[in-house]
PDB file of C-alpha atoms in Angstrom:
ATOM      1  CA  MET A   9      -9.420   4.991  18.983  1.00  0.00           C
ATOM      2  CA  PHE A  10     -12.135   5.859  16.482  1.00  0.00           C
ATOM      3  CA  GLY A  11     -11.950   9.464  17.652  1.00  0.00           C
ATOM      4  CA  LEU A  12      -8.284   9.462  16.620  1.00  0.00           C
ATOM      5  CA  VAL A  13      -9.223   7.920  13.272  1.00  0.00           C
ATOM      6  CA  TYR A  14     -11.780  10.705  12.796  1.00  0.00           C
ATOM      7  CA  LYS A  15      -9.075  13.263  13.676  1.00  0.00           C
ATOM      8  CA  GLU A  16      -6.887  11.714  10.992  1.00  0.00           C
ATOM      9  CA  LEU A  17      -9.649  12.056   8.412  1.00  0.00           C
ATOM     10  CA  VAL A  18     -10.416  15.675   9.354  1.00  0.00           C
ATOM     11  CA  THR A  19      -6.809  16.872   9.455  1.00  0.00           C
ATOM     12  CA  ARG A  20      -5.902  15.175   6.188  1.00  0.00           C
ATOM     13  CA  LYS A  21      -9.109  15.557   4.191  1.00  0.00           C
ATOM     14  CA  ASN A  22      -7.627  18.220   1.890  1.00  0.00           C
ATOM     15  CA  HIS A  23      -4.673  15.994   1.068  1.00  0.00           C
ATOM     16  CA  LEU A  24      -6.887  12.967   0.523  1.00  0.00           C
ATOM     17  CA  LEU A  25      -9.054  14.936  -1.913  1.00  0.00           C
ATOM     18  CA  LEU A  26      -6.022  15.102  -4.215  1.00  0.00           C
ATOM     19  CA  ILE A  27      -6.594  11.426  -4.952  1.00  0.00           C
ATOM     20  CA  LEU A  28      -9.943  12.216  -6.594  1.00  0.00           C
ATOM     21  CA  PRO A  29      -8.687  14.103  -9.696  1.00  0.00           C
ATOM     22  CA  ILE A  30      -5.967  11.493 -10.213  1.00  0.00           C
ATOM     23  CA  ALA A  31      -8.529   8.716  -9.939  1.00  0.00           C
ATOM     24  CA  ALA A  32     -10.853  10.619 -12.287  1.00  0.00           C
ATOM     25  CA  LEU A  33      -8.071  11.006 -14.880  1.00  0.00           C
ATOM     26  CA  PHE A  34      -7.303   7.305 -15.005  1.00  0.00           C
ATOM     27  CA  THR A  35     -11.015   6.467 -14.919  1.00  0.00           C
ATOM     28  CA  ILE A  36     -11.555   8.548 -18.072  1.00  0.00           C
ATOM     29  CA  MET A  37      -8.571   6.880 -19.762  1.00  0.00           C
ATOM     30  CA  VAL A  38      -9.782   3.369 -18.918  1.00  0.00           C
ATOM     31  CA  ILE A  39     -13.413   4.047 -19.875  1.00  0.00           C
ATOM     32  CA  SER A  40     -12.327   5.746 -23.127  1.00  0.00           C
ATOM     33  CA  ASP A  41     -10.271   2.700 -24.092  1.00  0.00           C
ATOM     34  CA  ALA A  42     -13.154   0.452 -23.154  1.00  0.00           C
ATOM     35  CA  ALA A  43     -15.610   2.477 -25.241  1.00  0.00           C
ATOM     36  CA  THR A  44     -13.391   2.125 -28.311  1.00  0.00           C
ATOM     37  CA  LYS A  45     -12.636  -1.576 -27.602  1.00  0.00           C
ATOM     38  CA  ASP A  46      -8.930  -0.726 -27.309  1.00  0.00           C
ATOM     39  CA  GLU A  47      -6.840  -3.907 -27.301  1.00  0.00           C
ATOM     40  CA  TYR A  48      -4.662  -2.430 -24.577  1.00  0.00           C
ATOM     41  CA  ILE A  49      -7.540  -1.986 -22.142  1.00  0.00           C
ATOM     42  CA  GLY A  50      -6.006  -4.578 -19.794  1.00  0.00           C
ATOM     43  CA  VAL A  51      -2.717  -2.683 -19.727  1.00  0.00           C
ATOM     44  CA  MET A  52      -4.543   0.568 -18.991  1.00  0.00           C
ATOM     45  CA  MET A  53      -6.466  -1.056 -16.154  1.00  0.00           C
ATOM     46  CA  ILE A  54      -3.285  -2.271 -14.485  1.00  0.00           C
ATOM     47  CA  LEU A  55      -1.550   1.071 -15.104  1.00  0.00           C
ATOM     48  CA  ALA A  56      -4.443   2.933 -13.487  1.00  0.00           C
ATOM     49  CA  ALA A  57      -4.348   0.578 -10.513  1.00  0.00           C
ATOM     50  CA  VAL A  58      -0.598   0.934  -9.992  1.00  0.00           C
ATOM     51  CA  CYS A  59      -0.653   4.749 -10.221  1.00  0.00           C
ATOM     52  CA  ILE A  60      -3.626   5.209  -7.889  1.00  0.00           C
ATOM     53  CA  ILE A  61      -2.221   2.708  -5.368  1.00  0.00           C
ATOM     54  CA  LEU A  62       1.138   4.514  -5.408  1.00  0.00           C
ATOM     55  CA  VAL A  63      -0.535   7.877  -4.788  1.00  0.00           C
ATOM     56  CA  ALA A  64      -2.618   6.426  -1.952  1.00  0.00           C
ATOM     57  CA  GLY A  65       0.547   4.838  -0.577  1.00  0.00           C
ATOM     58  CA  MET A  66       2.132   8.288  -0.260  1.00  0.00           C
ATOM     59  CA  PHE A  67      -0.669   9.351   2.084  1.00  0.00           C
ATOM     60  CA  GLU A  68      -0.458   6.097   4.046  1.00  0.00           C
ATOM     61  CA  GLN A  69       3.268   6.581   4.459  1.00  0.00           C
ATOM     62  CA  GLY A  70       2.765  10.083   5.851  1.00  0.00           C
ATOM     63  CA  SER A  71       0.119   9.120   8.391  1.00  0.00           C
ATOM     64  CA  PHE A  72       2.589   9.154  11.293  1.00  0.00           C
ATOM     65  CA  GLU A  73       4.238  12.447  10.389  1.00  0.00           C
ATOM     66  CA  ASN A  74       1.439  14.787  11.542  1.00  0.00           C
ATOM     67  CA  ASP A  75       1.677  13.688  15.178  1.00  0.00           C
ATOM     68  CA  GLU A  76       5.457  13.663  15.520  1.00  0.00           C
ATOM     69  CA  THR A  77       5.733  16.205  18.318  1.00  0.00           C
ATOM     70  CA  LYS A  78       7.007  15.662  21.839  1.00  0.00           C
ATOM     71  CA  LYS A  79       3.899  17.344  23.321  1.00  0.00           C
ATOM     72  CA  TRP A  80       1.544  14.982  21.513  1.00  0.00           C
ATOM     73  CA  LEU A  81       3.671  11.970  22.478  1.00  0.00           C
ATOM     74  CA  SER A  82       3.566  13.025  26.141  1.00  0.00           C
ATOM     75  CA  PHE A  83      -0.206  13.479  26.001  1.00  0.00           C
ATOM     76  CA  ILE A  84      -0.730  10.060  24.392  1.00  0.00           C
ATOM     77  CA  ALA A  85       1.675   8.335  26.772  1.00  0.00           C
ATOM     78  CA  SER A  86      -0.210   9.750  29.783  1.00  0.00           C
ATOM     79  CA  SER A  87      -3.622   8.603  28.491  1.00  0.00           C
ATOM     80  CA  GLU A  88      -5.137   5.226  29.312  1.00  0.00           C
ATOM     81  CA  ASN A  89      -4.064   2.793  26.565  1.00  0.00           C
ATOM     82  CA  GLY A  90      -3.052   5.911  24.675  1.00  0.00           C
ATOM     83  CA  VAL A  91      -0.169   4.328  22.788  1.00  0.00           C
ATOM     84  CA  ARG A  92      -2.268   1.430  21.466  1.00  0.00           C
ATOM     85  CA  LYS A  93      -5.059   3.825  20.480  1.00  0.00           C
ATOM     86  CA  GLN A  94      -2.623   6.190  18.747  1.00  0.00           C
ATOM     87  CA  ILE A  95      -0.885   3.447  16.764  1.00  0.00           C
ATOM     88  CA  GLY A  96      -4.149   1.618  16.171  1.00  0.00           C
ATOM     89  CA  SER A  97      -5.719   4.740  14.646  1.00  0.00           C
ATOM     90  CA  LYS A  98      -2.864   4.988  12.125  1.00  0.00           C
ATOM     91  CA  TYR A  99      -3.080   1.340  11.174  1.00  0.00           C
ATOM     92  CA  LEU A 100      -6.880   1.493  10.874  1.00  0.00           C
ATOM     93  CA  PHE A 101      -6.714   4.670   8.789  1.00  0.00           C
ATOM     94  CA  ASN A 102      -4.230   3.075   6.381  1.00  0.00           C
ATOM     95  CA  PHE A 103      -6.283  -0.123   6.233  1.00  0.00           C
ATOM     96  CA  PHE A 104      -9.503   1.764   5.443  1.00  0.00           C
ATOM     97  CA  LEU A 105      -7.688   3.754   2.758  1.00  0.00           C
ATOM     98  CA  MET A 106      -6.332   0.568   1.153  1.00  0.00           C
ATOM     99  CA  VAL A 107      -9.763  -1.072   1.186  1.00  0.00           C
ATOM    100  CA  SER A 108     -11.430   2.061  -0.243  1.00  0.00           C
ATOM    101  CA  VAL A 109      -8.922   2.296  -3.106  1.00  0.00           C
ATOM    102  CA  PHE A 110      -9.261  -1.436  -3.794  1.00  0.00           C
ATOM    103  CA  THR A 111     -13.081  -1.222  -3.862  1.00  0.00           C
ATOM    104  CA  TYR A 112     -13.008   1.739  -6.247  1.00  0.00           C
ATOM    105  CA  LEU A 113     -10.545   0.042  -8.610  1.00  0.00           C
ATOM    106  CA  GLU A 114     -12.478  -3.210  -8.615  1.00  0.00           C
ATOM    107  CA  LEU A 115     -15.651  -1.339  -9.600  1.00  0.00           C
ATOM    108  CA  LEU A 116     -13.682   0.405 -12.357  1.00  0.00           C
ATOM    109  CA  PHE A 117     -12.368  -2.942 -13.612  1.00  0.00           C
ATOM    110  CA  GLU A 118     -15.850  -4.483 -13.617  1.00  0.00           C
ATOM    111  CA  LEU A 119     -17.253  -1.474 -15.512  1.00  0.00           C
ATOM    112  CA  ALA A 120     -14.505  -1.664 -18.137  1.00  0.00           C
ATOM    113  CA  ALA A 121     -15.034  -5.423 -18.456  1.00  0.00           C
ATOM    114  CA  ALA A 122     -18.791  -4.958 -18.921  1.00  0.00           C
ATOM    115  CA  MET A 123     -18.162  -2.432 -21.717  1.00  0.00           C
ATOM    116  CA  THR A 124     -15.628  -4.589 -23.575  1.00  0.00           C
ATOM    117  CA  GLY A 125     -16.736  -8.119 -22.776  1.00  0.00           C
ATOM    118  CA  ILE A 126     -13.284  -9.097 -21.467  1.00  0.00           C
ATOM    119  CA  ASN A 127     -12.905 -11.379 -18.464  1.00  0.00           C
ATOM    120  CA  ALA A 128     -11.969  -9.193 -15.498  1.00  0.00           C
ATOM    121  CA  ASP A 129     -11.221 -12.093 -13.119  1.00  0.00           C
ATOM    122  CA  MET A 130      -7.491 -12.089 -13.870  1.00  0.00           C
ATOM    123  CA  TYR A 131      -7.184  -8.320 -13.426  1.00  0.00           C
ATOM    124  CA  CYS A 132      -9.215  -8.335 -10.215  1.00  0.00           C
ATOM    125  CA  MET A 133      -7.000 -11.100  -8.845  1.00  0.00           C
ATOM    126  CA  ALA A 134      -3.901  -9.066  -9.727  1.00  0.00           C
ATOM    127  CA  LEU A 135      -5.544  -6.105  -7.973  1.00  0.00           C
ATOM    128  CA  GLN A 136      -6.173  -8.178  -4.849  1.00  0.00           C
ATOM    129  CA  LEU A 137      -2.556  -9.319  -4.750  1.00  0.00           C
ATOM    130  CA  MET A 138      -1.361  -5.721  -5.169  1.00  0.00           C
ATOM    131  CA  MET A 139      -3.478  -4.669  -2.204  1.00  0.00           C
ATOM    132  CA  PHE A 140      -2.176  -7.432   0.054  1.00  0.00           C
ATOM    133  CA  PHE A 141       1.422  -6.874  -1.055  1.00  0.00           C
ATOM    134  CA  GLN A 142       0.926  -3.207  -0.233  1.00  0.00           C
ATOM    135  CA  MET A 143      -0.341  -4.230   3.203  1.00  0.00           C
ATOM    136  CA  ILE A 144       2.741  -6.412   3.726  1.00  0.00           C
ATOM    137  CA  TYR A 145       4.985  -3.559   2.614  1.00  0.00           C
ATOM    138  CA  ARG A 146       3.217  -1.179   5.009  1.00  0.00           C
ATOM    139  CA  ALA A 147       3.584  -3.757   7.804  1.00  0.00           C
ATOM    140  CA  VAL A 148       7.351  -3.818   7.270  1.00  0.00           C
ATOM    141  CA  GLU A 149       7.720  -0.054   6.828  1.00  0.00           C
ATOM    142  CA  SER A 150       5.545   1.282   9.663  1.00  0.00           C
ATOM    143  CA  PRO A 151       7.681   0.120  12.627  1.00  0.00           C
ATOM    144  CA  PHE A 152      10.649   2.001  11.118  1.00  0.00           C
ATOM    145  CA  MET A 153       8.522   5.164  10.916  1.00  0.00           C
ATOM    146  CA  VAL A 154       7.438   4.731  14.522  1.00  0.00           C
ATOM    147  CA  ALA A 155      10.862   3.839  15.928  1.00  0.00           C
ATOM    148  CA  PHE A 156      12.896   6.519  14.130  1.00  0.00           C
ATOM    149  CA  GLY A 157      10.337   9.133  13.090  1.00  0.00           C
ATOM    150  CA  SER A 158       9.381   9.865   9.492  1.00  0.00           C
ATOM    151  CA  LYS A 159      12.607  11.708   8.709  1.00  0.00           C
ATOM    152  CA  TYR A 160      15.048   8.997   9.765  1.00  0.00           C
ATOM    153  CA  GLY A 161      12.627   6.161   9.027  1.00  0.00           C
ATOM    154  CA  ASN A 162      12.319   7.327   5.422  1.00  0.00           C
ATOM    155  CA  THR A 163      16.106   7.496   5.142  1.00  0.00           C
ATOM    156  CA  ILE A 164      16.469   3.901   6.320  1.00  0.00           C
ATOM    157  CA  ARG A 165      13.654   2.785   4.007  1.00  0.00           C
ATOM    158  CA  MET A 166      15.248   4.547   1.036  1.00  0.00           C
ATOM    159  CA  ILE A 167      18.610   2.875   1.714  1.00  0.00           C
ATOM    160  CA  VAL A 168      16.986  -0.556   1.837  1.00  0.00           C
ATOM    161  CA  MET A 169      14.991   0.140  -1.334  1.00  0.00           C
ATOM    162  CA  LEU A 170      18.075   1.408  -3.188  1.00  0.00           C
ATOM    163  CA  VAL A 171      20.005  -1.730  -2.245  1.00  0.00           C
ATOM    164  CA  LEU A 172      17.153  -3.918  -3.528  1.00  0.00           C
ATOM    165  CA  VAL A 173      16.776  -1.921  -6.749  1.00  0.00           C
ATOM    166  CA  PHE A 174      20.534  -1.964  -7.311  1.00  0.00           C
ATOM    167  CA  GLY A 175      20.579  -5.734  -6.826  1.00  0.00           C
ATOM    168  CA  PHE A 176      17.687  -6.122  -9.293  1.00  0.00           C
ATOM    169  CA  ILE A 177      19.432  -3.958 -11.920  1.00  0.00           C
ATOM    170  CA  VAL A 178      22.732  -5.811 -11.531  1.00  0.00           C
ATOM    171  CA  TYR A 179      21.030  -9.184 -11.922  1.00  0.00           C
ATOM    172  CA  SER A 180      19.055  -7.908 -14.920  1.00  0.00           C
ATOM    173  CA  LEU A 181      22.272  -6.809 -16.621  1.00  0.00           C
ATOM    174  CA  PHE A 182      24.588  -9.680 -15.733  1.00  0.00           C
ATOM    175  CA  GLY A 183      22.415 -12.508 -14.400  1.00  0.00           C
ATOM    176  CA  ASP A 184      20.986 -15.501 -16.231  1.00  0.00           C
ATOM    177  CA  LEU A 185      17.528 -14.412 -17.377  1.00  0.00           C
ATOM    178  CA  SER A 186      16.909 -17.536 -19.447  1.00  0.00           C
ATOM    179  CA  ILE A 187      15.501 -19.306 -16.387  1.00  0.00           C
ATOM    180  CA  PHE A 188      12.405 -17.091 -16.630  1.00  0.00           C
ATOM    181  CA  GLY A 189      11.737 -17.964 -20.287  1.00  0.00           C
ATOM    182  CA  SER A 190      10.616 -15.628 -23.067  1.00  0.00           C
ATOM    183  CA  THR A 191       8.256 -12.669 -22.609  1.00  0.00           C
ATOM    184  CA  GLU A 192       5.368 -14.690 -24.058  1.00  0.00           C
ATOM    185  CA  GLU A 193       6.053 -17.542 -21.656  1.00  0.00           C
ATOM    186  CA  ILE A 194       6.185 -15.162 -18.693  1.00  0.00           C
ATOM    187  CA  LEU A 195       2.849 -13.586 -19.660  1.00  0.00           C
ATOM    188  CA  LEU A 196       1.263 -17.009 -20.156  1.00  0.00           C
ATOM    189  CA  LYS A 197       2.504 -18.210 -16.775  1.00  0.00           C
ATOM    190  CA  ALA A 198       1.225 -15.009 -15.146  1.00  0.00           C
ATOM    191  CA  GLN A 199      -2.200 -15.522 -16.711  1.00  0.00           C
ATOM    192  CA  GLN A 200      -2.330 -19.139 -15.566  1.00  0.00           C
ATOM    193  CA  PHE A 201      -1.214 -18.142 -12.086  1.00  0.00           C
ATOM    194  CA  LEU A 202      -3.809 -15.362 -11.718  1.00  0.00           C
ATOM    195  CA  THR A 203      -6.666 -17.557 -12.963  1.00  0.00           C
ATOM    196  CA  ASP A 204      -5.792 -20.502 -10.715  1.00  0.00           C
ATOM    197  CA  LYS A 205      -8.186 -19.942  -7.826  1.00  0.00           C
ATOM    198  CA  GLY A 206      -6.915 -23.065  -6.101  1.00  0.00           C
ATOM    199  CA  SER A 207      -3.356 -21.747  -5.811  1.00  0.00           C
ATOM    200  CA  TYR A 208      -2.109 -21.980  -2.232  1.00  0.00           C
ATOM    201  CA  PHE A 209      -0.126 -18.784  -2.737  1.00  0.00           C
ATOM    202  CA  ILE A 210      -3.244 -16.818  -3.690  1.00  0.00           C
ATOM    203  CA  LEU A 211      -5.309 -18.422  -0.930  1.00  0.00           C
ATOM    204  CA  LEU A 212      -2.732 -17.829   1.816  1.00  0.00           C
ATOM    205  CA  THR A 213      -1.607 -14.321   0.842  1.00  0.00           C
ATOM    206  CA  PRO A 214      -4.584 -12.491   2.483  1.00  0.00           C
ATOM    207  CA  ALA A 215      -4.157 -14.366   5.768  1.00  0.00           C
ATOM    208  CA  CYS A 216      -0.394 -13.789   5.802  1.00  0.00           C
ATOM    209  CA  ALA A 217      -0.849 -10.085   5.031  1.00  0.00           C
ATOM    210  CA  LEU A 218      -3.391  -9.591   7.844  1.00  0.00           C
ATOM    211  CA  ILE A 219      -1.270 -11.517  10.360  1.00  0.00           C
ATOM    212  CA  LEU A 220       1.849  -9.529   9.462  1.00  0.00           C
ATOM    213  CA  TYR A 221      -0.134  -6.295   9.671  1.00  0.00           C
ATOM    214  CA  TYR A 222      -1.255  -7.157  13.204  1.00  0.00           C
ATOM    215  CA  ILE A 223       2.256  -8.219  14.253  1.00  0.00           C
ATOM    216  CA  SER A 224       3.542  -4.927  12.829  1.00  0.00           C
ATOM    217  CA  PHE A 225       0.953  -3.072  14.946  1.00  0.00           C
ATOM    218  CA  GLU A 226       2.163  -4.789  18.116  1.00  0.00           C
ATOM    219  CA  ILE A 227       5.796  -4.022  17.284  1.00  0.00           C
ATOM    220  CA  SER A 228       4.967  -0.364  16.586  1.00  0.00           C
ATOM    221  CA  CYS A 229       3.185  -0.058  19.941  1.00  0.00           C
ATOM    222  CA  ARG A 230       6.364  -1.185  21.695  1.00  0.00           C
ATOM    223  CA  LEU A 231       8.549   1.188  19.686  1.00  0.00           C
ATOM    224  CA  TYR A 232       6.393   4.317  19.850  1.00  0.00           C
ATOM    225  CA  LEU A 233       7.982   5.935  22.907  1.00  0.00           C
ATOM    226  CA  HIS A 234      11.450   5.257  21.502  1.00  0.00           C
ATOM    227  CA  GLY A 235      10.557   7.259  18.397  1.00  0.00           C
ATOM    228  CA  GLY A 236      10.078  10.422  20.445  1.00  0.00           C
ATOM    229  CA  GLU A 237      13.838  10.741  20.746  1.00  0.00           C
ATOM    230  CA  TYR A 238      13.961  11.664  17.050  1.00  0.00           C
ATOM    231  CA  TYR A 239      11.198  14.279  17.088  1.00  0.00           C
ATOM    232  CA  GLU A 240      12.504  17.775  16.497  1.00  0.00           C
ATOM    233  CA  LYS A 241       9.846  19.574  18.526  1.00  0.00           C
TER     234      LYS A 241
END
């Protein structure tokens, strides 16, 4: 399996290197704000995290696409435990990428906090939740990619996302937003939530994300051969 993970790193190293200039750009922006004691340093930290995570997510999403050929599927299917090794390599690659991005961003947050004197605990907690939510999202998305191939899997994912976004927009325009309180109240509640280390939600989210990720892996293993029907070559 680790040989397949190494293959993933070698074949995609040029694409992965694209993350570095993007990460460098947001690092400069965050450090510059920190050096000048910018009051929006917290906003910049979260913005940097969201943008870098989204870019990394694009590479995670495309991890299955490179091997979507009938010849490769036949080779894997004929190997001993080939399907589990193939799917496992993709899941491990994505997991290592998520952990690497998280580690880098946490170091960036701690550096910015050391330069400004702000408390980085809240931002690091938000970063942790973003990572585990990304893992949950990847756990839901990956079986679709495996079962229908990247082309059709992406189409299904886009339809689901559009329905959710449309529902959110409709509720924002016509729903009762007073139940959430004012902007200041929302920000205060978010701060209290992120600083409450005894919150069951925060404590259980990592375990739930890892369990779902493993369940997703097992589902993808069962669906892998079915996905070959949608490969074009």
